[in-house]
Coordinates of C-alpha atoms and ligand atoms in Angstrom, one line a residue:
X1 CA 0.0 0.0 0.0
X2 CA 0.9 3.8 -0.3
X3 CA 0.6 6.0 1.9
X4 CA 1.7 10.0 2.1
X5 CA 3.0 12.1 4.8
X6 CA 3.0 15.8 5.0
X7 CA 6.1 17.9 6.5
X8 CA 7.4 14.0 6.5
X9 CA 11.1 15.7 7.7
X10 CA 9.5 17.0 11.7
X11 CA 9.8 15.5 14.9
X12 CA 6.6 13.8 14.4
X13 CA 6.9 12.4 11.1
X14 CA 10.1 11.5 11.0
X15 CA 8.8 8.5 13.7
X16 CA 5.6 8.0 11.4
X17 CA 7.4 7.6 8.1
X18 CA 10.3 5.4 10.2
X19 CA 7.0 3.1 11.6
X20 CA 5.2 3.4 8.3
X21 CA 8.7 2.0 6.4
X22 CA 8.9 -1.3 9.0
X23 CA 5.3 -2.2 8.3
X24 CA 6.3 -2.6 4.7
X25 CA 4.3 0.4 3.2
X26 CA 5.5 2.7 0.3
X27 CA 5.7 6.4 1.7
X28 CA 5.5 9.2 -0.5
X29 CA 7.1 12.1 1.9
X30 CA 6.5 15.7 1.3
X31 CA 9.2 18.4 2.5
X32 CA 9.5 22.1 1.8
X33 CA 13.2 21.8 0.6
X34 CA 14.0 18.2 -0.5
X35 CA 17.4 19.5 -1.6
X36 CA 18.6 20.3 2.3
X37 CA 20.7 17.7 3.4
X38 CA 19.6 18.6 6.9
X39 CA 16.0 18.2 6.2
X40 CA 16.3 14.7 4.7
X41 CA 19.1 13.1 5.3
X42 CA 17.6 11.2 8.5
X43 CA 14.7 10.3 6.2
X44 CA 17.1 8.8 3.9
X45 CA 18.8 7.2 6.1
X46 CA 15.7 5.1 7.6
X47 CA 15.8 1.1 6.8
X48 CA 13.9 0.4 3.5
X49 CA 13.9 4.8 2.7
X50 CA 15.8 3.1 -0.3
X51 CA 13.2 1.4 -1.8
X52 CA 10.1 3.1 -0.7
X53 CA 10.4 6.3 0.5
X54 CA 9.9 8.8 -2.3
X55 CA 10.4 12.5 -1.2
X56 CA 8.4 15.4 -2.9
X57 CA 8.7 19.5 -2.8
X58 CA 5.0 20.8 -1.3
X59 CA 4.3 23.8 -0.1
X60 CA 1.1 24.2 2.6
X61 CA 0.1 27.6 0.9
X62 CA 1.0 26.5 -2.3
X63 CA -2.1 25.4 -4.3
X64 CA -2.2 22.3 -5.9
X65 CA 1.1 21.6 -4.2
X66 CA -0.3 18.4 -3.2
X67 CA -2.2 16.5 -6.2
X68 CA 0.7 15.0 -7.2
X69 CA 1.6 13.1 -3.8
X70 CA -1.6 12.0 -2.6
X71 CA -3.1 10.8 -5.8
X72 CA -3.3 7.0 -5.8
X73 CA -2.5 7.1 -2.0
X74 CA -4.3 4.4 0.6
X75 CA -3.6 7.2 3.2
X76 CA -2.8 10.5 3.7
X77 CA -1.1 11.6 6.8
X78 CA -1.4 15.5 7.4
X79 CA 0.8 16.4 9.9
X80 CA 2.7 19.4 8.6
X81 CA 1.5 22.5 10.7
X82 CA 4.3 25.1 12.2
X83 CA 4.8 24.8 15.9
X84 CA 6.3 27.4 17.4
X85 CA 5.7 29.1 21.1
X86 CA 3.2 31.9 21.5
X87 CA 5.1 34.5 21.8
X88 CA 7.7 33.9 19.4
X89 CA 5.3 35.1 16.2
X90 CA 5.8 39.1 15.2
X91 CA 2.5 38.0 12.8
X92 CA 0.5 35.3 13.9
X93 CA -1.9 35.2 10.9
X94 CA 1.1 34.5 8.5
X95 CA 3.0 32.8 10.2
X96 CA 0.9 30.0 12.0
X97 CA -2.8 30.2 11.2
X98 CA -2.5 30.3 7.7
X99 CA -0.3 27.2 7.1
X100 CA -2.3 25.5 9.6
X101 CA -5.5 25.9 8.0
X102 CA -4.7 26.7 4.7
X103 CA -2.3 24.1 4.3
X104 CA -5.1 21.8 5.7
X105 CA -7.7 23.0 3.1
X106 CA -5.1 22.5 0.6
X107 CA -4.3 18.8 1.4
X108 CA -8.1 18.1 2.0
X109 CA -8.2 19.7 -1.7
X110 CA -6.0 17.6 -3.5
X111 CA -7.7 14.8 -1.7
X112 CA -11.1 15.4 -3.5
X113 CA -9.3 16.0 -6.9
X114 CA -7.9 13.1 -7.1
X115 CA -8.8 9.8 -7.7
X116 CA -8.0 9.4 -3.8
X117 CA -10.4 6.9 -1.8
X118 CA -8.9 6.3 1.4
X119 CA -8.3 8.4 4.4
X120 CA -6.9 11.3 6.2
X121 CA -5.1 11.4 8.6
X122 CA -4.6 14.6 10.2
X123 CA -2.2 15.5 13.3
X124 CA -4.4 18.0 15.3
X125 CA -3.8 18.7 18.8
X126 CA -5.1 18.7 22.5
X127 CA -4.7 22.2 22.1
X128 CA -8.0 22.0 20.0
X129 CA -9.5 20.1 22.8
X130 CA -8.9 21.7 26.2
X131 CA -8.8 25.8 25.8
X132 CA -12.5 27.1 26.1
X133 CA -11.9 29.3 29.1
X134 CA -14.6 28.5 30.9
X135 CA -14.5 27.4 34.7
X136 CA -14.2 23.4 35.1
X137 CA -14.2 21.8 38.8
X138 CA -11.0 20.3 40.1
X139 CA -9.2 17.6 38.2
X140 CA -12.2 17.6 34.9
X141 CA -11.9 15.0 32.7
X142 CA -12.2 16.3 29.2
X143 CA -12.9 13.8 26.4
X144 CA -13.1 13.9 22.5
X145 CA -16.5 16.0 22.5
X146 CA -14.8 19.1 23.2
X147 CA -13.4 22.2 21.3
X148 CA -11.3 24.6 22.1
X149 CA -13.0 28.3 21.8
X150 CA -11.2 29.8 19.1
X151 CA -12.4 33.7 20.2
X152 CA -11.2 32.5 23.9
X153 CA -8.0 32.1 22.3
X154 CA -7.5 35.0 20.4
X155 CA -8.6 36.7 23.7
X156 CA -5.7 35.5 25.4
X157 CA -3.1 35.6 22.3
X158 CA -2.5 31.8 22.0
X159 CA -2.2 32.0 18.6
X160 CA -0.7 28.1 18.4
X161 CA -3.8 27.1 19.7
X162 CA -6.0 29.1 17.5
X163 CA -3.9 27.9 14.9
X164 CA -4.5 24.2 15.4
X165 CA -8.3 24.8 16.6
X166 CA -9.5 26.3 13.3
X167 CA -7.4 24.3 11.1
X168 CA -9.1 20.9 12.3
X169 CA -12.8 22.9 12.1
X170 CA -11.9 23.4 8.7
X171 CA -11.0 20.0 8.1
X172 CA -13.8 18.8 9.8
X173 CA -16.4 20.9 7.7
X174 CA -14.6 20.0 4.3
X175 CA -14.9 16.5 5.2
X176 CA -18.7 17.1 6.1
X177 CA -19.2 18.7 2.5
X178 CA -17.0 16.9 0.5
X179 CA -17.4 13.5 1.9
X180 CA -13.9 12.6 3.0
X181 CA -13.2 10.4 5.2
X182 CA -10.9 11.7 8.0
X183 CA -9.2 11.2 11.7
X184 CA -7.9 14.0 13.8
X185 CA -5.3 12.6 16.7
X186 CA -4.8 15.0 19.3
X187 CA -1.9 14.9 21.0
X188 CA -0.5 16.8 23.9
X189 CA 2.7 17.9 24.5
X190 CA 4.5 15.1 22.5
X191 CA 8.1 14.0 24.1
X192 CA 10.4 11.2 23.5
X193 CA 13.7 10.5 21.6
X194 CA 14.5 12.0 17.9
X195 CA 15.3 11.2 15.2
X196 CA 15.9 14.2 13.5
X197 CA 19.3 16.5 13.5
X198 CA 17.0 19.9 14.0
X199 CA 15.5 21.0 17.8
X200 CA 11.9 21.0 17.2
X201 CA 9.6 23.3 19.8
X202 CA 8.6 20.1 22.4
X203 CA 11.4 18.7 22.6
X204 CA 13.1 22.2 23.4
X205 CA 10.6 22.4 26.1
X206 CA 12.3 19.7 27.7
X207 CA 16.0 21.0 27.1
X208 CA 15.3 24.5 28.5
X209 CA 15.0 22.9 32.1
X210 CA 18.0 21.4 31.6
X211 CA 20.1 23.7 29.8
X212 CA 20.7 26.5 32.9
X213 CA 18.0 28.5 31.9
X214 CA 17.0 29.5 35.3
X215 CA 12.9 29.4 35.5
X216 CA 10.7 26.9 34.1
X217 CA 7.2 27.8 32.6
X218 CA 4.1 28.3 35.5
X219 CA 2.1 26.3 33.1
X220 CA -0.1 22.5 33.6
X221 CA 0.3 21.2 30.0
X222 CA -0.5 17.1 29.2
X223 CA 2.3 15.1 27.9
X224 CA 2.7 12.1 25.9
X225 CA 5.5 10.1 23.7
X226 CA 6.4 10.8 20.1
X227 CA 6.3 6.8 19.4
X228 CA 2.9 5.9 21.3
X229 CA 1.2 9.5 19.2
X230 CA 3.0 7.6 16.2
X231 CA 1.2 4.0 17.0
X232 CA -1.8 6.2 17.3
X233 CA -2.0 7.3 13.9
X234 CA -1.1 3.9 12.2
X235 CA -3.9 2.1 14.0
X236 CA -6.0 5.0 12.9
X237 CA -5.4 3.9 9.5
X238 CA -5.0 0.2 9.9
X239 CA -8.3 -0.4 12.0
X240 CA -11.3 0.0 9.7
X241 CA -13.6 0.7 12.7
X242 CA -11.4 4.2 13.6
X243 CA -13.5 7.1 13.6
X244 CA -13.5 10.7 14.5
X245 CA -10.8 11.7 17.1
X246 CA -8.3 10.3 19.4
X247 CA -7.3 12.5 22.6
X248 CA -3.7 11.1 23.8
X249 CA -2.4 12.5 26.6
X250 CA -0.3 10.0 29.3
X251 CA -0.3 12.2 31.9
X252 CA -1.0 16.2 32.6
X253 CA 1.6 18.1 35.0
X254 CA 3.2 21.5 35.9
X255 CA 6.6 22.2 34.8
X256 CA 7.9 21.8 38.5
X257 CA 6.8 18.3 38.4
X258 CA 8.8 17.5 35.4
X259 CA 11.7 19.1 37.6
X260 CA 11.2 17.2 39.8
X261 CA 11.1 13.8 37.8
X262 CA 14.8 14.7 36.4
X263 CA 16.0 15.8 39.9
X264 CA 15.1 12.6 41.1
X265 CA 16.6 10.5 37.9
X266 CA 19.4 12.5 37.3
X267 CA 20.3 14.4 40.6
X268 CA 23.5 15.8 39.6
X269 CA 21.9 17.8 36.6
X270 CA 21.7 21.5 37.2
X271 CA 17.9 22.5 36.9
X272 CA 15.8 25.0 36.5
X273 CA 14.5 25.7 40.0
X274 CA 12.1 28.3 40.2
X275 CA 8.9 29.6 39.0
X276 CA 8.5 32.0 36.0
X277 CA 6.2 33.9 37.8
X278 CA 4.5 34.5 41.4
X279 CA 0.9 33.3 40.2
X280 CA -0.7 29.9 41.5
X281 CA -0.2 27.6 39.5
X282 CA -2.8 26.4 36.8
X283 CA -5.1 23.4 38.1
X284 CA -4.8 19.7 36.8
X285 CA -6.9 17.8 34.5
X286 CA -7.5 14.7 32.8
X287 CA -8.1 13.6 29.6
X288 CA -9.9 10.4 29.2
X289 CA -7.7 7.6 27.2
X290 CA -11.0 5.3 26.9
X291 CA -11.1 6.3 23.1
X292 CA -7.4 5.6 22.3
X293 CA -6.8 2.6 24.0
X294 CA -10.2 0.9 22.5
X295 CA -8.0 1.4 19.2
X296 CA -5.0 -0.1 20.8
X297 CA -2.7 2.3 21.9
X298 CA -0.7 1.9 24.8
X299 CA 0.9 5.1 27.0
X300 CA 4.6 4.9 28.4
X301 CA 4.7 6.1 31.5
X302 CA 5.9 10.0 31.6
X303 CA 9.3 8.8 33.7
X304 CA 10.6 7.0 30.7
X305 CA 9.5 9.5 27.8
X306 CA 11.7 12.1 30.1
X307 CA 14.6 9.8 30.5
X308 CA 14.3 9.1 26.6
X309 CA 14.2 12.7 25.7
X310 CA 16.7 13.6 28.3
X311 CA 19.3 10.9 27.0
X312 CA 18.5 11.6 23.0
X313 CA 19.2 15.0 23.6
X314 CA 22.7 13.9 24.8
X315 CA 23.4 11.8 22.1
X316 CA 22.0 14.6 19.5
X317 CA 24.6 17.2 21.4
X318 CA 22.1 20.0 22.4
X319 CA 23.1 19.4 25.9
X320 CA 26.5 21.2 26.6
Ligands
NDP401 P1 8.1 20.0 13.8 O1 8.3 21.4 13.9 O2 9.1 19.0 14.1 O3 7.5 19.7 12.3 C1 6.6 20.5 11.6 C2 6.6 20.2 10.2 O4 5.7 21.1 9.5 C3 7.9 20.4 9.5 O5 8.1 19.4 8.5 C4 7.8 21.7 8.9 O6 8.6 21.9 7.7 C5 6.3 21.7 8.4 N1 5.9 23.0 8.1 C6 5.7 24.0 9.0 N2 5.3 25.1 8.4 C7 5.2 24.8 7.1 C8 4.8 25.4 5.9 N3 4.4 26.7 5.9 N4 4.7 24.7 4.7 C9 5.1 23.4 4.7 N5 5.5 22.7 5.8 C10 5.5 23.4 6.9 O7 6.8 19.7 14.7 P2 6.1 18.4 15.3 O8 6.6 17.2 14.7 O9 6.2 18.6 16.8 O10 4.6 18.7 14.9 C11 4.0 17.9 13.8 C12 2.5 18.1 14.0 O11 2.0 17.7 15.2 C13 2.0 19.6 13.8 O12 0.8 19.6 13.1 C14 1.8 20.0 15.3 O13 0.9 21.1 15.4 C15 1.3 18.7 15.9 N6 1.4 18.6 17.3 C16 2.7 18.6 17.9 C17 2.8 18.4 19.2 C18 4.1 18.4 19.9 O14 4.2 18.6 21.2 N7 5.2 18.3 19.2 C19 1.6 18.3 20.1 C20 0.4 18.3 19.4 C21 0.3 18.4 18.1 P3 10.0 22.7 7.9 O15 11.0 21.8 8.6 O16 10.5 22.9 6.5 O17 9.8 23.9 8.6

């Protein structure tokens, strides 16, 4: 079978194309810029890349840059979508909401053009699960009925967020009107080893608390690891009876309790130590995992996607 992955070169999809290779399928790989060694070169590397990964030039805002790659394709997996932190973007509009959700359209487009019959895959977020501002009792389980409140975000400037939240209502409504079949996983903050050379915005989250930058982040996020979101989105494919979305989330936690893991598994490590501000810190939730492990995936414990981060980030040199 063939299948396609968007932004195939990111921390993600590097894992997904790498799975999607050892379960024998043919992976057609889009990439902005196939001709940078540093965006491909781990792709190329992967066992069997040689005889069935085929890499493509796409653009998300490029129209049409897609037809070619996902006609004839079993499955598509979207997962190209830039992730950078809030308050990095000088203009949020060009810079994340309009790759996210017109790069979305524009997959979902060449989808319908084509002579394309399978599904779509498409790496959304808990981020277009959880944010809806409104008051929730201690420790709320949230669950795959919910929507982030794209106005709620805007309010409060988390233009990631918004970014991922109206990229996957557009790709919900297309699929409504244009009868295509698709999945959205929604991940949270995704964590584990990489494969790839460049430091993507997760895994940096992890690094910055290790790296003597003195403050970590006053902020209660879910976490989960790059190869269990990864297993996610196979069986999404794989099992006919997959449907709708898939929250995955192993466990939610502040920043200090991450600390605190490393302190206590590498106690020698010089760590962020203090708050980044005075305010209480944000309360806990849950995310039910009733959907995802009904389609099989299984959740490593938090410890060992921090130890496997911690020690890949070695091994890559970003730790000094
Ligand atoms: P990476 O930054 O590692 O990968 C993002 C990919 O998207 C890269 O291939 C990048 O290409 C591509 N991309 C970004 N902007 C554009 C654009 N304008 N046109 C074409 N391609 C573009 O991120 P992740 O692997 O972490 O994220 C992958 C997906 O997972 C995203 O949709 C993200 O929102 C989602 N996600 C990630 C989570 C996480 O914690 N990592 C959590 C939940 C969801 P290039 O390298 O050329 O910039």
């Amino acid at each position: 079978k063939v299948v396609c992955v968007t932004g195939a070169n990111g921390f993600i999809a590097t894992w997904l194309v790498k799975v999607l290779l050892q379960r024998g399928y043919t992976v057609r790989a889009s990439v902005r810029d196939p001709c940078n060694p540093k965006k491909t070169d781990h792709l190329r590397n992967l066992d069997g890349a040689e005889e069935r990964l085929h890499l493509f030039k796409a653009d998300l805002l490029e129209e049409g840059s897609f037809d070619e790659i996902v006609d004839g394709c079993d499955c598509v997996f979207h997962t190209a979508s830039p992730f950078v932190n809030d308050s990095d973007p000088v203009d949020p509009q060009a810079e994340l909401i309009d790759p996210a959700v017109k790069g979305t359209l524009n997959v979902l487009a060449s989808c319908k053009k084509s002579s394309f019959v399978g599904k779509v895959i498409i790496t959304s977020s808990l981020a277009a699960v959880v944010v809806d501002g409104k008051p929730k009792p201690p420790n709320f389980t949230y669950d795959e009925t919910f929507f982030s409140d794209p106005q709620f975000c805007e309010q409060i400037k988390m233009w990631y967020v918004l970014s991922k939240t109206l990229a996957e209502q557009a790709a919900w409504k297309f699929s409504k009107e244009n009868d295509i079949n698709i999945i959205t996983i929604n991940p949270a903050m995704v964590i584990g080893p990489l494969l790839q050379p460049t430091l993507n915005t997760s895994s940096a989250a992890i690094l910055k608390l290790i790296d003597g930058t003195p403050a970590f982040p006053n902020v209660t996020i879910g976490w989960v690891d790059v190869r269990d979101v990864v297993m996610a989105h196979v069986l999404a494919f794989e099992s006919p009876s997959a449907n709708g979305r898939y929250c995955l989330n192993e466990e939610v936690a502040h920043f200090s309790d991450i600390v605190k893991i490393i302190r206590e598994m590498y106690p020698h490590l010089k760590l962020a130590d203090k708050c980044a501000d005075d305010k209480p810190f944000p309360p806990y939730y849950q995310v039910s995992k009733e959907k995802a492990k009904a389609l099989g995936v299984e959740f490593r414990p938090l410890k060992t996607s921090i130890k496997d981060t911690i020690e890949s980030l070695r091994e890559k040199g970003f730790v000094t």
